Structures are given as C-alpha cells and as structure tokens.
Coordinates of N, CA and C in Angstrom, one line a residue:
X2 N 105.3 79.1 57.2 CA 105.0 80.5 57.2 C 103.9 80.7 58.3
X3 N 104.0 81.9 59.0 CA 102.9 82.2 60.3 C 102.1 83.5 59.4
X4 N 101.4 83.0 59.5 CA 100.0 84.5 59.6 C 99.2 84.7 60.6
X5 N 99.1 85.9 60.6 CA 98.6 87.1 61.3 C 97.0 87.2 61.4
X6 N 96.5 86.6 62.1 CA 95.3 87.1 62.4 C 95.0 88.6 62.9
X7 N 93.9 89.1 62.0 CA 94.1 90.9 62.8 C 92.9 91.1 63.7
X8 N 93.1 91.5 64.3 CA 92.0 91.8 65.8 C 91.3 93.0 65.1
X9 N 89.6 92.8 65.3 CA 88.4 93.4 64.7 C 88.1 93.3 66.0
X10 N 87.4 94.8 66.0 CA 86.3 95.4 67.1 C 85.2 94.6 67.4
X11 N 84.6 94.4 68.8 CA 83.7 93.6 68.8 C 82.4 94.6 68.6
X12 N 82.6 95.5 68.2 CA 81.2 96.5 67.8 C 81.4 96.8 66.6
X13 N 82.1 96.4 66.0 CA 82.2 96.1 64.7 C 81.4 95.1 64.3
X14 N 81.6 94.1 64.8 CA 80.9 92.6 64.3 C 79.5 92.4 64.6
X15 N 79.4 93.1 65.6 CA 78.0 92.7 66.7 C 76.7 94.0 65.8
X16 N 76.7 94.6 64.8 CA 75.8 95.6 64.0 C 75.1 96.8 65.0
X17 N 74.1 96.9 64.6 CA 73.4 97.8 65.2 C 72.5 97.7 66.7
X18 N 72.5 96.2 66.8 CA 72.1 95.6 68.1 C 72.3 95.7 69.4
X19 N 73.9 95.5 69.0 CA 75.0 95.7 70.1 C 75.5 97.4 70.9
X20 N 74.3 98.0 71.5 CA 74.6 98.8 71.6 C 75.2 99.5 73.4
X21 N 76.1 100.3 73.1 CA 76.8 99.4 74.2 C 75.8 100.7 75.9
X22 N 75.3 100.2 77.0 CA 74.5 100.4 77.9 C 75.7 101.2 78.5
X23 N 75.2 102.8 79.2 CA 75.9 102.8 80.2 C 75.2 103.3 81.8
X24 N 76.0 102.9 82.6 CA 75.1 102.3 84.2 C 75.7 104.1 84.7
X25 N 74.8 104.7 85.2 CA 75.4 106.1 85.9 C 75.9 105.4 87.2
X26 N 76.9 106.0 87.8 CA 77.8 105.5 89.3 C 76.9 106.0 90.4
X27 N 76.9 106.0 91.4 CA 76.1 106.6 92.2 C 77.0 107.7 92.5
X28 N 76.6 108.7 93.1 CA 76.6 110.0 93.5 C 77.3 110.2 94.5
X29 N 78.1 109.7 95.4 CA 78.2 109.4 97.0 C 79.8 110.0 97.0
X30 N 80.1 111.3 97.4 CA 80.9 111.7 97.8 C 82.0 111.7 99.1
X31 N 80.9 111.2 100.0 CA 81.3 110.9 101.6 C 82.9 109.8 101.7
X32 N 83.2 110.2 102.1 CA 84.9 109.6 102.6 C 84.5 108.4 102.7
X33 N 85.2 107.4 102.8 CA 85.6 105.6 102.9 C 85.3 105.6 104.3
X34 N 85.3 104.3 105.3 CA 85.6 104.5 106.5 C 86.8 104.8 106.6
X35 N 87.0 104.4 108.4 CA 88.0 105.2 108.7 C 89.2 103.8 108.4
X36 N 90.4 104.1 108.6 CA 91.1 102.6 108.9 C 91.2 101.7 109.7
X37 N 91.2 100.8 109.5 CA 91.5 99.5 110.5 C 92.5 99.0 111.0
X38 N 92.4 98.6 111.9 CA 93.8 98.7 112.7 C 95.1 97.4 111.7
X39 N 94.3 96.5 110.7 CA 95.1 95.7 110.5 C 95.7 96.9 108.7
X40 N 95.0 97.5 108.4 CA 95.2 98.7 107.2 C 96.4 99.4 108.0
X41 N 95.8 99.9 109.6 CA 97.0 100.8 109.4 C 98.5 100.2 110.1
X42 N 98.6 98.9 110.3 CA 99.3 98.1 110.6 C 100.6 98.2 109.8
X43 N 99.9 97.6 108.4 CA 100.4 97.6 107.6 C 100.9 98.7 106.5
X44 N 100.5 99.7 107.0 CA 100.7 101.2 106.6 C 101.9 101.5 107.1
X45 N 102.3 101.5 108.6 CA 103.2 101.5 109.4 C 104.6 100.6 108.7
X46 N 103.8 99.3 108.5 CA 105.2 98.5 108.5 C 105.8 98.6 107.0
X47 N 104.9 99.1 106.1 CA 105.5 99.4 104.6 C 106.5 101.0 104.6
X48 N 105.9 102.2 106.2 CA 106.8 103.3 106.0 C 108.1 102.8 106.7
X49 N 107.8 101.5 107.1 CA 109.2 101.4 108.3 C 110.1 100.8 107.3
X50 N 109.6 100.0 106.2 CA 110.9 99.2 105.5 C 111.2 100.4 105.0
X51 N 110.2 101.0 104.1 CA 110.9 102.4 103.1 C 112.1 103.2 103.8
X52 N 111.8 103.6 104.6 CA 112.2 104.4 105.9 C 113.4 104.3 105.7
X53 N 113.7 102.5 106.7 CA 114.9 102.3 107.2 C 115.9 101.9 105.7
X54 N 115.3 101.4 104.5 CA 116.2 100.9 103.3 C 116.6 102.0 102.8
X55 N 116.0 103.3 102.9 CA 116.5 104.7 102.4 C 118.0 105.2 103.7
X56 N 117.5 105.2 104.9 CA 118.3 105.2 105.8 C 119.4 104.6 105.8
X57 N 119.7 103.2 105.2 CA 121.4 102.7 105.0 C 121.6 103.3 103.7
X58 N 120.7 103.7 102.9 CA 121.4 103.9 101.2 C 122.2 105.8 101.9
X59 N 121.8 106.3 102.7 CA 122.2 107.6 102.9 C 123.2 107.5 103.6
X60 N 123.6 106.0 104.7 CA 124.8 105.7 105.7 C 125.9 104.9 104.5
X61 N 125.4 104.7 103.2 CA 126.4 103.9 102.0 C 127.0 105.3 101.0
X62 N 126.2 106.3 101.5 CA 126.5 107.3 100.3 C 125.8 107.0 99.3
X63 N 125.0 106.6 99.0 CA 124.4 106.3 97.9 C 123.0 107.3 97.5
X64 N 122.3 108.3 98.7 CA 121.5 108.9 99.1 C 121.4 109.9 99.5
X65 N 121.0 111.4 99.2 CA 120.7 112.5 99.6 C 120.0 112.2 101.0
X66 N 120.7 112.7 102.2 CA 119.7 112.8 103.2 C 118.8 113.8 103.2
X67 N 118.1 114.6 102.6 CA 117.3 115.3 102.5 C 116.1 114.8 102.0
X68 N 116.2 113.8 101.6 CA 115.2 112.5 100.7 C 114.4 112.1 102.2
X69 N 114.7 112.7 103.4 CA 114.1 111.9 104.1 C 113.9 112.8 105.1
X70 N 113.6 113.9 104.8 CA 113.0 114.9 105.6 C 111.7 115.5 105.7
X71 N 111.5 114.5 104.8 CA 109.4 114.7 105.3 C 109.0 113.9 106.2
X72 N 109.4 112.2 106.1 CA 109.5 111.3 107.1 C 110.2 111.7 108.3
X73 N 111.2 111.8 108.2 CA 112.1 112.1 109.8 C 111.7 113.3 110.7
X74 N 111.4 113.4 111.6 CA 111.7 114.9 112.3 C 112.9 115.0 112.2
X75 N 113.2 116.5 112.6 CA 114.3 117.2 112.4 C 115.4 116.9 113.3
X76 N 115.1 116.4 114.7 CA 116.3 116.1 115.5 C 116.7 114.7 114.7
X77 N 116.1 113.7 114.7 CA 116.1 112.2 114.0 C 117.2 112.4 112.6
X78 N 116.9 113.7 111.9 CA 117.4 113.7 110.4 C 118.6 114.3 110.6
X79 N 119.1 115.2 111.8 CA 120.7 115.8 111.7 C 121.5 114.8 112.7
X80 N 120.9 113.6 113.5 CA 121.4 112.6 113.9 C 122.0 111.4 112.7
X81 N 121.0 111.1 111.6 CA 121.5 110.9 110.4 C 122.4 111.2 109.5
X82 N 122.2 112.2 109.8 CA 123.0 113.3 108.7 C 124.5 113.4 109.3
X83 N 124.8 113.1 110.6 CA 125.9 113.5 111.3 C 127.0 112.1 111.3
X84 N 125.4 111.1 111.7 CA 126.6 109.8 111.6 C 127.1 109.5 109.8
X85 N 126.0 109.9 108.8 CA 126.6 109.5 107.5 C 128.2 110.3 107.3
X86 N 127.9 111.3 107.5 CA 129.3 112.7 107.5 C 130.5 112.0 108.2
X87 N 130.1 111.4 109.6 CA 131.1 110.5 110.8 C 131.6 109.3 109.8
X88 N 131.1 108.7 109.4 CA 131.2 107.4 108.2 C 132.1 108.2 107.0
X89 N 132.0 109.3 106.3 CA 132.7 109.1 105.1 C 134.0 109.6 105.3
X90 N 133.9 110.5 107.0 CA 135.3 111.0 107.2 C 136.6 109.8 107.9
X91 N 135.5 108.9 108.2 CA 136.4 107.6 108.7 C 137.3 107.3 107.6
X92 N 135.8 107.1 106.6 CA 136.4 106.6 105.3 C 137.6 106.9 104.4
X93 N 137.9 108.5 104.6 CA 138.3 109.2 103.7 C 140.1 109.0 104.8
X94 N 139.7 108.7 106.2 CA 141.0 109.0 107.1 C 141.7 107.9 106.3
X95 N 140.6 106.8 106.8 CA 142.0 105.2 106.7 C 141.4 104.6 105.5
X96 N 142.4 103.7 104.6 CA 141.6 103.0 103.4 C 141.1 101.4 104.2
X97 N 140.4 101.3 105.1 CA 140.2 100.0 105.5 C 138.8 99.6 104.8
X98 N 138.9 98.1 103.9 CA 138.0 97.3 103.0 C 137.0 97.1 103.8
X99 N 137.2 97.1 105.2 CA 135.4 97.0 106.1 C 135.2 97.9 106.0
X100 N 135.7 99.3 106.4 CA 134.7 101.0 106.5 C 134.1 100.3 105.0
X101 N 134.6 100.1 103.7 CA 134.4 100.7 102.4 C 133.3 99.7 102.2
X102 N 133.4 98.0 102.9 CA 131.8 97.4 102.3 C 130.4 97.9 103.7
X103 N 131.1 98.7 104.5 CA 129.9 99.0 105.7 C 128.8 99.5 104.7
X104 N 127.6 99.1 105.2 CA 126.5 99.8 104.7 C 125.9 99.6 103.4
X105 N 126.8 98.9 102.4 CA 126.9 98.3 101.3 C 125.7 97.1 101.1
X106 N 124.7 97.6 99.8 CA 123.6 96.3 99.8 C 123.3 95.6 101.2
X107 N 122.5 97.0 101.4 CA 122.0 97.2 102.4 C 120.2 96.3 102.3
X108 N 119.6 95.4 102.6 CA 118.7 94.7 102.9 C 117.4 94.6 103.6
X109 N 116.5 95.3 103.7 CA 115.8 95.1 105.2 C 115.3 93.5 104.9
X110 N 115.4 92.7 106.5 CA 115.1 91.3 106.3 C 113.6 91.3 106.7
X111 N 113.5 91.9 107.7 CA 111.9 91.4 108.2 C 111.6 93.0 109.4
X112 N 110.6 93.1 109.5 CA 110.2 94.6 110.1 C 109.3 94.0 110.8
X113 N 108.7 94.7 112.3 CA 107.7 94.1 113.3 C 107.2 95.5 113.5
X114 N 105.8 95.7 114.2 CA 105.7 96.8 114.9 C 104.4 96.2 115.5
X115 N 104.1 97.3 116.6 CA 103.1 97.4 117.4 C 102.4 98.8 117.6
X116 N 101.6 98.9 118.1 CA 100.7 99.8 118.8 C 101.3 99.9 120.6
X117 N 101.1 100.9 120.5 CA 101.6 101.4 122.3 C 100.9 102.5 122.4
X118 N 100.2 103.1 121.6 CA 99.5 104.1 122.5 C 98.8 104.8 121.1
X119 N 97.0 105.0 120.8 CA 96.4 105.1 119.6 C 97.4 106.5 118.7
X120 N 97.6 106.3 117.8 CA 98.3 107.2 117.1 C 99.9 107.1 117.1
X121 N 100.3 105.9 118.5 CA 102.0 106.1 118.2 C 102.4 104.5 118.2
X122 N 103.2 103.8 117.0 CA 103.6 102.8 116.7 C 104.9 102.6 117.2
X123 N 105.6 101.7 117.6 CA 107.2 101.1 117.8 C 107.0 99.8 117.0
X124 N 108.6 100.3 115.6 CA 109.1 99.1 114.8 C 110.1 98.5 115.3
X125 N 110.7 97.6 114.3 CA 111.5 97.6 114.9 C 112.8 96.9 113.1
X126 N 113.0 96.8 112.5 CA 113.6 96.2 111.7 C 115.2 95.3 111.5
X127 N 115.4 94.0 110.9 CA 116.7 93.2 110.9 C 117.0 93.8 109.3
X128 N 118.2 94.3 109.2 CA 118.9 95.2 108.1 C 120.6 94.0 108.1
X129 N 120.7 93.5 106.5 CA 121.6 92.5 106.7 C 122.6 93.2 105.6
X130 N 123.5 94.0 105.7 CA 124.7 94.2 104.9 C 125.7 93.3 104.4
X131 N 126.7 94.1 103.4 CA 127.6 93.1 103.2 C 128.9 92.7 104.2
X132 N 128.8 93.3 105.3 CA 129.3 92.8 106.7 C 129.0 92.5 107.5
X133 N 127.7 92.8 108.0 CA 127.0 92.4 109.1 C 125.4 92.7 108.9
X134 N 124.4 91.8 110.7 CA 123.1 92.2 110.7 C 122.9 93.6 111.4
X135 N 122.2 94.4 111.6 CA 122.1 94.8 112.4 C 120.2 95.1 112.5
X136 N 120.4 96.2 114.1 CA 118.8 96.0 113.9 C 118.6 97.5 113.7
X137 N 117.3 98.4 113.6 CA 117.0 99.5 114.0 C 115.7 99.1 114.2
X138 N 115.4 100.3 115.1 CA 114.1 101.0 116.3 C 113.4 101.8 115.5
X139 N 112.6 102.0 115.7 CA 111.9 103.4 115.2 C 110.7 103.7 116.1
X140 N 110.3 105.0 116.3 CA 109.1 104.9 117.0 C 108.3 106.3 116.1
X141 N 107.0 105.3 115.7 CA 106.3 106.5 114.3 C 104.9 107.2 115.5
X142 N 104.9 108.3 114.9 CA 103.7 109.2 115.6 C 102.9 109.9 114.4
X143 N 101.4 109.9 114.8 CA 100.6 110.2 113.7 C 100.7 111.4 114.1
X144 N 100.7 112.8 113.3 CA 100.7 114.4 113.4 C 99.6 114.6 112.1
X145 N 98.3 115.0 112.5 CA 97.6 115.6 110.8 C 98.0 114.4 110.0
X146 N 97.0 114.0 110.3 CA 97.3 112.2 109.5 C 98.3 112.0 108.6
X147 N 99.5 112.5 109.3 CA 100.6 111.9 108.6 C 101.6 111.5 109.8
X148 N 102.3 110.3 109.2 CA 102.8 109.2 110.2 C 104.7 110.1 109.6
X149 N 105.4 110.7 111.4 CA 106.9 111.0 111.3 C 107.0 110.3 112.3
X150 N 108.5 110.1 111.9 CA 109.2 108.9 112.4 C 109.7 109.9 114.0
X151 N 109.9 109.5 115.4 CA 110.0 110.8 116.4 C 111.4 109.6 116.7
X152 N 111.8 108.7 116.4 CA 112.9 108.2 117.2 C 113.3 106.8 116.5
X153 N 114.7 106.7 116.2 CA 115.3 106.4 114.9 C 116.4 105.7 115.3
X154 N 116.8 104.6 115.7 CA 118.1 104.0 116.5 C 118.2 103.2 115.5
X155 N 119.5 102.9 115.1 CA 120.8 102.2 114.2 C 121.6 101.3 115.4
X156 N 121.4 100.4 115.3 CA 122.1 99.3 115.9 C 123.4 98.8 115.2

C-alpha cells in the first residue's frame, strides 16, 4: 500500500519567527539598452523561419494568406497570394500526385542572414518538402521598429 504524504506550508511550520521580508524593487523606469547586433541577429533569423514556414503552409493550402500581412508588404503578399491561387488552379486542372504532394510538410532546414546596410537584413532559407529542396530570399527592412519583409523569392 503507498501513502500520501501531504505538503504543509513552510510558514506554517516555521511560527511566528519566520516572517517573511519584502525587498522594495528599485524605481527605474528608463528603457533597456538598445539591441545588439547579435539580439537583433537573431531577431531577424527567428522572423525569417516564421515567415518563410507560414509562406509554404499558404503555397500547401493549408493557410490564410492574410496571416501574413503584417509581416509582408503589400506588393510581396499579392505575389504570394497569386502564385498560391496559380498552384490550386493547376491543381484543380490536372489530377497529377506531384502538384498534390508540392508544398506538403513543408520544413525550414537552416536560415542565414546578414546585415547590408544598418536597418536592412538579407536571409536567406533551405525549405525541404515532400518533393523537393528548395531555397527562398528575403530581404527584411526596419520601418518604426518593426522589421517587413520588402522582397520575398521562392525558389
């Protein structure tokens, strides 16, 4: 047979002694520094996977392209939007088993980027489907400290 030990408060046990201190925080309202180039490195390369794994789930049908219209500018998102549309009417012409696994468990394998100019990044990401690798481009620009994607290539 197992028994239950029951969990007692440790201010329970400890009496009137044990009273528990508290430390005031300091007062300092002032912002963090700024970021570092290795912070925002990696800022970059976490919007570039999200980015591009959202971007095959919307070329699989699996995804609202509108889901990515905060990230994308607007020429980048009806370039999207046009080849997913180009894909489902392929689909819907001929029944061929490649159109239907294209884009299917979709993967990003490994993502790179750089700096080319303060405020504008070039990625670059290896995306491995259930038919093939392929690569995409991106090139991210900071606007009002928020990073849009200005140029978006599907390999």
């Amino acid at each position: 047979m197992n028994t239950v030990t029951p969990i007692r408060s440790a201010l329970a046990d400890s009496g009137p002694a044990a009273a528990v201190r508290r430390v005031p925080l300091p007062a300092t309202t002032a912002p963090g520094p700024p970021l570092r180039a290795a912070d925002e490195t990696s800022e970059i390369l976490a919007i570039t996977r999200s980015t591009v794994q959202a971007a095959m789930e919307v070329l699989a049908g699996i995804r609202p392209v509108h889901q990515l219209a905060r990230r994308l500018d607007p020429r980048c998102l009806a370039a999207l939007q046009h080849r997913a549309a180009l894909i489902r009417r392929e689909q819907a012409r001929t029944a061929s088993p490649f159109l239907a696994k294209l884009h299917r468990n979709s993967v990003v394998r490994s993502v790179r980027a750089c700096e080319v100019a303060p405020g504008i990044y070039e990625a670059s990401a290896v995306v491995v489907d259930d038919v093939r690798a392929r690569a995409v481009a991106v090139r991210l620009e900071r606007s009002k400290q928020v990073w849009r994607i200005t140029e978006f290539m599907i390999g």
